[in-house]
């Protein structure tokens, strides 16, 4: 076993976020060094043989693992409250690893119809080709999940809150449905991060991350991870990653590990700003509806507060009065927000989902998902909330009501 940092066993999450990892190198650096090396040297041939046979734990080759990746994995597992974690090249790489590690042809998946678009395409189009069938069900209707169970169901996949509608599903209820069916529950925790929500506490078996979002938090790299029991990681995921190669790069792992150190302070501050902006938007005459789990008007507000540590998260959406023209007007009038398609960054990002992130859906699919032409998504960053309100007011105040 590669030694950990020798921390007290009862260290709390804020401590683990900045301290969990590997011991320092012989040079005694305080901040983690970068290990940009593709392979590792062994003292002799016999040791190399043992290490290649997995009889002795050591770093061998960076497609398998690397100190920077291990540091990131241990830190993220500590925050999610799981015994294992495996880094991947991106969030989609993590979902690819999830499906390759757990499923075979003939297996059945139940997935929320409101998950990230690329997740739907990966399951439906790509894994459909290999004989894995997926049923898509309502995000919030537990009975629909239960009714979709078949003898071949192996995996339930949920994402909460969803993007951009911020619909919240009951993780504990879905874990019960999965376990009664002999299946596993995987939860995509991108929108909250472990700073707000730890799905394992509610019974989720696998937690999916895009490190690209809040974990990096400063919009620099693509990264991903699966958190689960050490057994699942070692037996189901690591063997696939070693031969399939959706490996997290050491540099990107280093960025994410450093990002995890400030995750809680960032996400709490961004979430609080998002709630302030959401309340302000709700009373603006040019705004028809605001979607944020922290608002009492949100349909799953009480559940979200229980599940997300009393915070709604840093992503909100709203419908302006009018259509695409009015929404574009609000986006184009901003001088602080970035017009882009991401969230989780310390810089606020404004997006028109219907023409970008959800632009490939048909109008009927978008209608079903509730994503109209008048909708705007805001990934709230660390700017002053008053400046963000003024930035949105520039366009909103011009909409005739
Ligand atoms: C961004 C995102 C992903 C994909 O992550 P990448 O790092 O872009 O591959 C998956 N799920 C959710 C909820 C996301 O927001």
CSV table of C-alpha atoms and ligand atoms in Angstrom, one decimal:
chain,number,residue,atom,x,y,z
A,1,UNK,CA,0.0,0.0,0.0
A,2,UNK,CA,1.4,3.4,-1.0
A,3,UNK,CA,1.6,5.3,2.4
A,4,UNK,CA,-0.8,8.1,3.1
A,5,UNK,CA,-0.1,11.3,4.9
A,6,UNK,CA,-0.1,10.4,8.6
A,7,UNK,CA,-3.2,12.4,9.6
A,8,UNK,CA,-5.3,11.9,12.7
A,9,UNK,CA,-8.1,9.4,11.9
A,10,UNK,CA,-10.8,11.8,13.0
A,11,UNK,CA,-9.7,14.8,10.9
A,12,UNK,CA,-12.7,16.7,9.6
A,13,UNK,CA,-13.5,17.6,6.0
A,14,UNK,CA,-12.1,21.2,6.0
A,15,UNK,CA,-8.8,19.7,7.4
A,16,UNK,CA,-8.8,16.8,4.9
A,17,UNK,CA,-9.4,19.2,2.0
A,18,UNK,CA,-6.0,20.8,2.5
A,19,UNK,CA,-4.1,18.0,4.2
A,20,UNK,CA,-5.1,14.6,2.7
A,21,UNK,CA,-2.7,13.3,0.1
A,22,UNK,CA,0.7,11.6,0.0
A,23,UNK,CA,3.7,12.2,2.2
A,24,UNK,CA,6.1,14.9,0.8
A,25,UNK,CA,9.0,13.8,-1.4
A,26,UNK,CA,12.5,13.6,0.2
A,27,UNK,CA,12.8,17.4,-0.5
A,28,UNK,CA,10.1,18.2,2.0
A,29,UNK,CA,8.0,20.5,-0.1
A,30,UNK,CA,5.0,22.0,1.7
A,31,UNK,CA,2.9,22.4,-1.5
A,32,UNK,CA,2.5,19.3,-3.6
A,33,UNK,CA,5.1,19.0,-6.3
A,34,UNK,CA,4.3,18.2,-9.9
A,35,UNK,CA,5.2,14.7,-11.0
A,36,UNK,CA,5.4,15.0,-14.8
A,37,UNK,CA,6.8,11.6,-15.5
A,38,UNK,CA,5.3,8.9,-17.7
A,39,UNK,CA,7.1,6.0,-16.0
A,40,UNK,CA,8.8,5.2,-12.7
A,41,UNK,CA,12.2,3.6,-11.9
A,42,UNK,CA,12.5,0.4,-9.9
A,43,UNK,CA,15.6,-0.6,-7.8
A,44,UNK,CA,16.0,-4.0,-9.5
A,45,UNK,CA,14.4,-6.4,-11.9
A,46,UNK,CA,12.8,-8.6,-9.2
A,47,UNK,CA,11.1,-5.5,-7.6
A,48,UNK,CA,9.9,-4.4,-11.1
A,49,UNK,CA,8.4,-7.9,-11.6
A,50,UNK,CA,6.6,-7.8,-8.3
A,51,UNK,CA,5.2,-4.4,-9.0
A,52,UNK,CA,4.0,-5.4,-12.5
A,53,UNK,CA,2.3,-8.4,-11.0
A,54,UNK,CA,0.4,-6.2,-8.6
A,55,UNK,CA,2.1,-8.0,-5.7
A,56,UNK,CA,3.6,-4.8,-4.4
A,57,UNK,CA,2.0,-1.3,-4.6
A,58,UNK,CA,4.1,1.3,-6.3
A,59,UNK,CA,3.9,3.8,-9.1
A,60,UNK,CA,4.7,2.0,-12.4
A,61,UNK,CA,3.4,3.9,-15.4
A,62,UNK,CA,1.3,7.1,-15.5
A,63,UNK,CA,-1.5,5.6,-17.6
A,64,UNK,CA,-2.2,3.5,-14.4
A,65,UNK,CA,-1.5,6.0,-11.8
A,66,UNK,CA,0.8,8.9,-10.8
A,67,UNK,CA,1.4,10.6,-7.4
A,68,UNK,CA,-0.5,13.8,-8.5
A,69,UNK,CA,-3.5,11.6,-9.5
A,70,UNK,CA,-3.4,9.6,-6.2
A,71,UNK,CA,-3.3,12.9,-4.2
A,72,UNK,CA,-6.3,14.2,-6.0
A,73,UNK,CA,-8.1,10.8,-5.6
A,74,UNK,CA,-7.5,10.6,-1.8
A,75,UNK,CA,-8.5,14.2,-1.2
A,76,UNK,CA,-11.8,13.8,-3.2
A,77,UNK,CA,-12.6,10.5,-1.6
A,78,UNK,CA,-12.1,12.0,1.8
A,79,UNK,CA,-14.6,14.8,0.9
A,80,UNK,CA,-17.2,12.5,-0.6
A,81,UNK,CA,-16.9,10.1,2.3
A,82,UNK,CA,-16.0,7.0,0.2
A,83,UNK,CA,-13.1,4.6,0.6
A,84,UNK,CA,-12.1,4.8,-3.0
A,85,UNK,CA,-11.8,7.2,-5.9
A,86,UNK,CA,-10.4,7.0,-9.5
A,87,UNK,CA,-9.5,10.0,-11.5
A,88,UNK,CA,-10.4,10.3,-15.2
A,89,UNK,CA,-9.5,12.6,-18.1
A,90,UNK,CA,-12.9,14.3,-18.0
A,91,UNK,CA,-16.4,14.0,-16.5
A,92,UNK,CA,-17.6,12.1,-19.6
A,93,UNK,CA,-14.5,9.8,-19.2
A,94,UNK,CA,-15.8,9.0,-15.7
A,95,UNK,CA,-19.2,8.1,-17.1
A,96,UNK,CA,-17.6,6.0,-19.8
A,97,UNK,CA,-15.5,4.2,-17.1
A,98,UNK,CA,-18.7,3.7,-15.0
A,99,UNK,CA,-20.5,2.0,-17.8
A,100,UNK,CA,-17.6,-0.1,-19.0
A,101,UNK,CA,-16.7,-1.2,-15.5
A,102,UNK,CA,-20.2,-2.2,-14.4
A,103,UNK,CA,-22.2,-3.3,-17.4
A,104,UNK,CA,-22.2,-5.9,-20.2
A,105,UNK,CA,-24.4,-6.5,-23.3
A,106,UNK,CA,-28.0,-7.3,-22.2
A,107,UNK,CA,-27.8,-5.1,-19.1
A,108,UNK,CA,-30.4,-2.4,-18.5
A,109,UNK,CA,-29.9,1.1,-17.1
A,110,UNK,CA,-32.5,3.5,-15.7
A,111,UNK,CA,-31.5,7.1,-16.1
A,112,UNK,CA,-33.2,10.5,-15.4
A,113,UNK,CA,-34.3,12.1,-18.6
A,114,UNK,CA,-32.9,15.4,-17.4
A,115,UNK,CA,-29.3,14.5,-17.0
A,116,UNK,CA,-26.4,16.2,-18.9
A,117,UNK,CA,-26.9,15.9,-22.7
A,118,UNK,CA,-23.7,14.0,-23.4
A,119,UNK,CA,-24.6,11.4,-20.8
A,120,UNK,CA,-27.9,10.7,-22.6
A,121,UNK,CA,-26.1,10.5,-25.9
A,122,UNK,CA,-23.4,8.2,-24.5
A,123,UNK,CA,-25.9,5.8,-23.0
A,124,UNK,CA,-28.5,5.9,-25.8
A,125,UNK,CA,-26.4,6.1,-29.0
A,126,UNK,CA,-23.0,4.7,-28.0
A,127,UNK,CA,-23.8,2.0,-25.5
A,128,UNK,CA,-27.0,1.2,-27.3
A,129,UNK,CA,-24.7,-0.1,-30.1
A,130,UNK,CA,-23.1,-2.6,-27.6
A,131,UNK,CA,-26.4,-3.9,-26.3
A,132,UNK,CA,-26.8,-1.9,-23.2
A,133,UNK,CA,-30.4,-0.6,-23.1
A,134,UNK,CA,-31.4,2.6,-21.2
A,135,UNK,CA,-34.9,3.7,-20.0
A,136,UNK,CA,-35.2,7.4,-19.4
A,137,UNK,CA,-37.6,8.5,-16.7
A,138,UNK,CA,-38.8,11.6,-14.8
A,139,UNK,CA,-36.2,13.2,-12.6
A,140,UNK,CA,-38.6,13.7,-9.7
A,141,UNK,CA,-41.1,10.7,-9.9
A,142,UNK,CA,-39.7,7.8,-7.8
A,143,UNK,CA,-42.6,5.6,-8.8
A,144,UNK,CA,-41.6,6.0,-12.5
A,145,UNK,CA,-38.0,4.8,-11.6
A,146,UNK,CA,-39.5,1.8,-9.7
A,147,UNK,CA,-41.8,0.9,-12.6
A,148,UNK,CA,-38.9,0.9,-15.0
A,149,UNK,CA,-37.0,-1.8,-13.1
A,150,UNK,CA,-36.5,-5.1,-15.1
A,151,UNK,CA,-34.7,-8.3,-14.1
A,152,UNK,CA,-31.8,-7.1,-16.2
A,153,UNK,CA,-31.5,-3.7,-14.5
A,154,UNK,CA,-28.0,-3.2,-13.1
A,155,UNK,CA,-27.6,0.6,-12.8
A,156,UNK,CA,-29.7,3.6,-11.9
A,157,UNK,CA,-28.1,7.0,-12.9
A,158,UNK,CA,-29.3,10.3,-11.5
A,159,UNK,CA,-28.0,13.8,-11.4
A,160,UNK,CA,-29.2,16.3,-8.8
A,161,UNK,CA,-29.9,19.2,-9.2
A,162,UNK,CA,-30.2,19.0,-12.9
A,163,UNK,CA,-28.8,21.6,-15.3
A,164,UNK,CA,-30.3,24.1,-16.1
A,165,UNK,CA,-33.7,23.4,-14.5
A,166,UNK,CA,-32.3,22.6,-11.1
A,167,UNK,CA,-34.8,19.8,-10.5
A,168,UNK,CA,-33.9,17.8,-7.4
A,169,UNK,CA,-34.3,14.1,-7.0
A,170,UNK,CA,-34.4,12.1,-3.7
A,171,UNK,CA,-31.1,10.2,-3.5
A,172,UNK,CA,-32.1,8.0,-0.6
A,173,UNK,CA,-35.4,7.0,-2.3
A,174,UNK,CA,-33.6,6.1,-5.5
A,175,UNK,CA,-30.9,4.2,-3.6
A,176,UNK,CA,-33.8,2.1,-2.1
A,177,UNK,CA,-35.2,1.4,-5.5
A,178,UNK,CA,-31.8,0.4,-6.9
A,179,UNK,CA,-30.8,-1.8,-4.0
A,180,UNK,CA,-34.2,-3.6,-3.9
A,181,UNK,CA,-33.6,-4.4,-7.6
A,182,UNK,CA,-30.0,-5.7,-6.9
A,183,UNK,CA,-28.7,-2.7,-8.9
A,184,UNK,CA,-26.3,0.1,-8.0
A,185,UNK,CA,-27.1,3.9,-7.9
A,186,UNK,CA,-24.7,6.3,-9.5
A,187,UNK,CA,-25.2,10.1,-8.8
A,188,UNK,CA,-23.6,12.8,-10.8
A,189,UNK,CA,-22.6,15.4,-8.2
A,190,UNK,CA,-21.2,18.1,-10.5
A,191,UNK,CA,-23.8,20.7,-9.6
A,192,UNK,CA,-23.3,20.6,-5.9
A,193,UNK,CA,-19.8,19.1,-5.3
A,194,UNK,CA,-19.1,17.4,-1.9
A,195,UNK,CA,-19.0,20.9,-0.3
A,196,UNK,CA,-22.8,20.8,-0.4
A,197,UNK,CA,-23.9,17.2,-1.0
A,198,UNK,CA,-22.4,13.8,-0.3
A,199,UNK,CA,-24.5,11.3,-2.2
A,200,UNK,CA,-22.8,8.4,-0.4
A,201,UNK,CA,-24.4,9.5,2.9
A,202,UNK,CA,-27.8,8.9,1.2
A,203,UNK,CA,-26.9,5.5,-0.1
A,204,UNK,CA,-25.4,6.2,-3.5
A,205,UNK,CA,-22.9,3.6,-4.6
A,206,UNK,CA,-20.9,5.6,-7.1
A,207,UNK,CA,-20.5,9.4,-7.3
A,208,UNK,CA,-19.6,10.9,-10.7
A,209,UNK,CA,-17.6,14.1,-11.0
A,210,UNK,CA,-16.6,16.4,-13.7
A,211,UNK,CA,-13.5,18.1,-12.2
A,212,UNK,CA,-13.9,20.7,-14.9
A,213,UNK,CA,-16.6,22.4,-12.8
A,214,UNK,CA,-16.4,23.3,-9.1
A,215,UNK,CA,-13.5,21.0,-8.2
A,216,UNK,CA,-11.0,22.9,-10.3
A,217,UNK,CA,-13.2,25.9,-9.8
A,218,UNK,CA,-11.2,28.4,-11.9
A,219,UNK,CA,-12.0,27.1,-15.3
A,220,UNK,CA,-8.6,25.8,-16.2
A,221,UNK,CA,-8.7,22.1,-17.0
A,222,UNK,CA,-10.9,19.2,-17.9
A,223,UNK,CA,-10.9,16.4,-15.4
A,224,UNK,CA,-13.2,13.8,-13.9
A,225,UNK,CA,-13.5,11.1,-11.2
A,226,UNK,CA,-15.6,8.3,-9.8
A,227,UNK,CA,-15.9,7.9,-6.0
A,228,UNK,CA,-17.0,4.5,-4.7
A,229,UNK,CA,-15.9,1.8,-2.3
A,230,UNK,CA,-12.3,0.8,-2.6
A,231,UNK,CA,-13.6,-2.6,-3.7
A,232,UNK,CA,-15.5,-1.3,-6.6
A,233,UNK,CA,-12.6,1.0,-7.6
A,234,UNK,CA,-10.0,-1.8,-7.5
A,235,UNK,CA,-12.1,-4.6,-8.9
A,236,UNK,CA,-14.3,-2.9,-11.5
A,237,UNK,CA,-12.9,0.5,-12.5
A,238,UNK,CA,-9.1,0.4,-12.2
A,239,UNK,CA,-8.7,-2.7,-14.5
A,240,UNK,CA,-10.7,-0.9,-17.2
A,241,UNK,CA,-8.9,2.4,-16.9
A,242,UNK,CA,-5.5,0.6,-17.1
A,243,UNK,CA,-6.3,-0.8,-20.5
A,244,UNK,CA,-8.7,1.8,-21.8
A,245,UNK,CA,-6.6,4.9,-20.9
A,246,UNK,CA,-9.2,7.6,-20.0
A,247,UNK,CA,-6.5,8.6,-17.5
A,248,UNK,CA,-6.3,11.9,-15.7
A,249,UNK,CA,-3.1,13.8,-16.6
A,250,UNK,CA,-0.7,14.6,-13.7
A,251,UNK,CA,-0.9,18.3,-14.4
A,252,UNK,CA,-4.7,18.4,-14.4
A,253,UNK,CA,-4.8,16.2,-11.3
A,254,UNK,CA,-2.5,18.7,-9.6
A,255,UNK,CA,-4.8,21.6,-10.6
A,256,UNK,CA,-7.9,19.8,-9.2
A,257,UNK,CA,-6.1,18.8,-6.0
A,258,UNK,CA,-5.2,22.4,-5.4
A,259,UNK,CA,-8.8,23.4,-6.3
A,260,UNK,CA,-10.2,21.0,-3.7
A,261,UNK,CA,-8.3,23.0,-1.0
A,262,UNK,CA,-10.6,26.0,-1.5
A,263,UNK,CA,-13.7,24.1,-2.7
A,264,UNK,CA,-15.9,24.6,0.4
A,265,UNK,CA,-15.2,28.3,0.8
A,266,UNK,CA,-15.7,28.9,-2.9
A,267,UNK,CA,-18.9,26.9,-3.3
A,268,UNK,CA,-20.5,28.3,-0.1
A,269,UNK,CA,-19.7,31.9,-1.2
A,270,UNK,CA,-20.9,31.3,-4.8
A,271,UNK,CA,-24.0,29.5,-3.6
A,272,UNK,CA,-24.9,32.4,-1.2
A,273,UNK,CA,-24.4,34.9,-4.1
A,274,UNK,CA,-26.6,32.8,-6.4
A,275,UNK,CA,-29.4,32.9,-3.8
A,276,UNK,CA,-29.1,36.7,-3.5
A,277,UNK,CA,-29.3,37.0,-7.3
A,278,UNK,CA,-32.2,34.5,-7.5
A,279,UNK,CA,-34.2,36.5,-4.9
A,280,UNK,CA,-33.6,39.7,-6.8
A,281,UNK,CA,-34.5,38.1,-10.2
A,282,UNK,CA,-37.8,36.8,-8.7
A,283,UNK,CA,-39.0,40.3,-8.0
A,284,UNK,CA,-37.9,41.8,-11.4
A,285,UNK,CA,-40.9,42.6,-13.6
A,286,UNK,CA,-39.2,41.3,-16.7
A,287,UNK,CA,-38.6,37.9,-15.2
A,288,UNK,CA,-41.3,35.2,-15.5
A,289,UNK,CA,-39.8,32.5,-13.4
A,290,UNK,CA,-36.6,31.7,-11.5
A,291,UNK,CA,-35.2,28.2,-10.9
A,292,UNK,CA,-32.9,27.8,-7.9
A,293,UNK,CA,-33.3,25.2,-5.2
A,294,UNK,CA,-32.6,27.8,-2.4
A,295,UNK,CA,-35.8,29.7,-3.3
A,296,UNK,CA,-38.9,28.7,-1.2
A,297,UNK,CA,-40.8,28.8,-4.5
A,298,UNK,CA,-38.7,25.8,-5.8
A,299,UNK,CA,-40.9,22.7,-6.1
A,300,UNK,CA,-38.3,20.5,-4.2
A,301,UNK,CA,-37.0,23.3,-1.9
A,302,UNK,CA,-37.4,21.3,1.4
A,303,UNK,CA,-35.7,18.1,-0.1
A,304,UNK,CA,-32.9,20.2,-1.5
A,305,UNK,CA,-32.2,21.9,1.8
A,306,UNK,CA,-32.0,18.5,3.5
A,307,UNK,CA,-29.9,16.9,0.9
A,308,UNK,CA,-27.6,19.9,0.1
A,309,UNK,CA,-26.6,21.1,3.5
A,310,UNK,CA,-29.0,24.0,3.5
A,311,UNK,CA,-27.7,25.6,0.3
A,312,UNK,CA,-29.2,25.7,-3.2
A,313,UNK,CA,-26.0,25.7,-5.2
A,314,UNK,CA,-24.3,28.2,-7.5
A,315,UNK,CA,-26.2,27.6,-10.6
A,316,UNK,CA,-29.6,29.2,-11.4
A,317,UNK,CA,-31.8,29.7,-14.4
A,318,UNK,CA,-34.6,32.1,-15.3
A,319,UNK,CA,-37.1,32.8,-18.0
A,320,UNK,CA,-37.4,36.4,-19.2
A,321,UNK,CA,-40.7,37.8,-20.5
A,322,UNK,CA,-40.6,37.3,-24.3
A,323,UNK,CA,-38.5,34.9,-26.3
A,324,UNK,CA,-35.1,34.4,-27.8
A,325,UNK,CA,-34.7,38.0,-28.8
A,326,UNK,CA,-35.3,39.2,-25.2
A,327,UNK,CA,-33.0,36.5,-23.8
A,328,UNK,CA,-30.2,37.3,-26.2
A,329,UNK,CA,-30.7,41.0,-25.3
A,330,UNK,CA,-30.0,40.2,-21.6
A,331,UNK,CA,-27.0,38.1,-22.5
A,332,UNK,CA,-25.5,40.7,-24.8
A,333,UNK,CA,-26.0,43.6,-22.4
A,334,UNK,CA,-23.7,42.0,-19.7
A,335,UNK,CA,-20.3,43.5,-19.2
A,336,UNK,CA,-19.2,41.4,-16.2
A,337,UNK,CA,-20.5,37.9,-17.0
A,338,UNK,CA,-18.7,35.7,-19.5
A,339,UNK,CA,-20.8,34.5,-22.4
A,340,UNK,CA,-19.8,30.8,-22.4
A,341,UNK,CA,-21.1,27.3,-21.7
A,342,UNK,CA,-19.7,26.2,-18.4
A,343,UNK,CA,-20.3,26.7,-14.6
A,344,UNK,CA,-18.3,26.2,-11.5
A,345,UNK,CA,-15.9,29.0,-12.3
A,346,UNK,CA,-15.1,31.9,-10.0
A,347,UNK,CA,-16.1,34.1,-13.0
A,348,UNK,CA,-19.8,34.1,-13.5
A,349,UNK,CA,-20.9,32.5,-16.8
A,350,UNK,CA,-24.1,33.4,-18.7
A,351,UNK,CA,-25.6,30.9,-21.1
A,352,UNK,CA,-28.6,30.6,-23.4
A,353,UNK,CA,-29.2,26.9,-23.1
A,354,UNK,CA,-31.7,26.5,-26.0
A,355,UNK,CA,-29.1,27.7,-28.6
A,356,UNK,CA,-25.9,26.2,-27.0
A,357,UNK,CA,-25.8,23.4,-24.5
A,358,UNK,CA,-29.2,22.1,-25.5
A,359,UNK,CA,-29.1,23.4,-29.1
A,360,UNK,CA,-28.9,19.9,-30.6
A,361,UNK,CA,-32.3,18.8,-29.1
A,362,UNK,CA,-35.4,19.2,-31.3
A,363,UNK,CA,-37.8,21.9,-30.3
A,364,UNK,CA,-40.2,19.2,-29.0
A,365,UNK,CA,-37.5,17.6,-26.8
A,366,UNK,CA,-36.6,21.1,-25.5
A,367,UNK,CA,-40.3,21.8,-24.7
A,368,UNK,CA,-40.5,18.5,-22.8
A,369,UNK,CA,-37.4,19.4,-20.8
A,370,UNK,CA,-38.9,22.8,-20.1
A,371,UNK,CA,-36.0,24.6,-21.7
A,372,UNK,CA,-37.6,27.4,-23.8
A,373,UNK,CA,-36.1,30.2,-25.9
A,374,UNK,CA,-36.6,32.7,-23.1
A,375,UNK,CA,-34.4,30.8,-20.6
A,376,UNK,CA,-31.0,32.0,-19.4
A,377,UNK,CA,-28.6,30.0,-17.2
A,378,UNK,CA,-26.2,31.7,-14.8
A,379,UNK,CA,-23.3,29.9,-13.2
A,380,UNK,CA,-22.6,32.3,-10.4
A,381,UNK,CA,-19.0,33.1,-9.6
A,382,UNK,CA,-17.3,35.2,-6.9
A,383,UNK,CA,-18.0,38.7,-8.2
A,384,UNK,CA,-19.9,41.0,-5.8
A,385,UNK,CA,-23.6,40.1,-6.0
A,386,UNK,CA,-24.6,43.8,-6.5
A,387,UNK,CA,-22.4,43.9,-9.6
A,388,UNK,CA,-24.1,40.7,-11.0
A,389,UNK,CA,-27.6,42.2,-10.4
A,390,UNK,CA,-26.5,45.4,-12.2
A,391,UNK,CA,-25.1,43.3,-15.0
A,392,UNK,CA,-28.4,41.5,-15.5
A,393,UNK,CA,-30.5,44.7,-14.9
A,394,UNK,CA,-28.7,46.3,-18.0
A,395,UNK,CA,-30.7,44.0,-20.3
A,396,UNK,CA,-33.7,43.2,-18.2
A,397,UNK,CA,-34.7,46.8,-17.6
A,398,UNK,CA,-35.0,47.2,-21.4
A,399,UNK,CA,-37.6,44.5,-21.8
A,400,UNK,CA,-41.1,46.1,-22.0
A,401,UNK,CA,-43.4,44.5,-19.5
B,1,LIG,C1,-19.9,19.1,-17.4
B,1,LIG,C2,-20.7,18.0,-17.0
B,1,LIG,C3,-20.3,16.7,-17.3
B,1,LIG,C4,-19.2,16.4,-18.2
B,1,LIG,O1,-18.0,16.8,-17.7
B,1,LIG,P1,-16.7,17.1,-18.7
B,1,LIG,O2,-15.6,17.3,-17.7
B,1,LIG,O3,-17.1,18.3,-19.5
B,1,LIG,O4,-16.5,15.9,-19.5
B,1,LIG,C5,-21.1,15.6,-16.8
B,1,LIG,N1,-22.1,15.9,-16.0
B,1,LIG,C6,-22.5,17.1,-15.6
B,1,LIG,C7,-23.6,17.3,-14.7
B,1,LIG,C8,-21.8,18.2,-16.1
B,1,LIG,O5,-22.2,19.4,-15.8
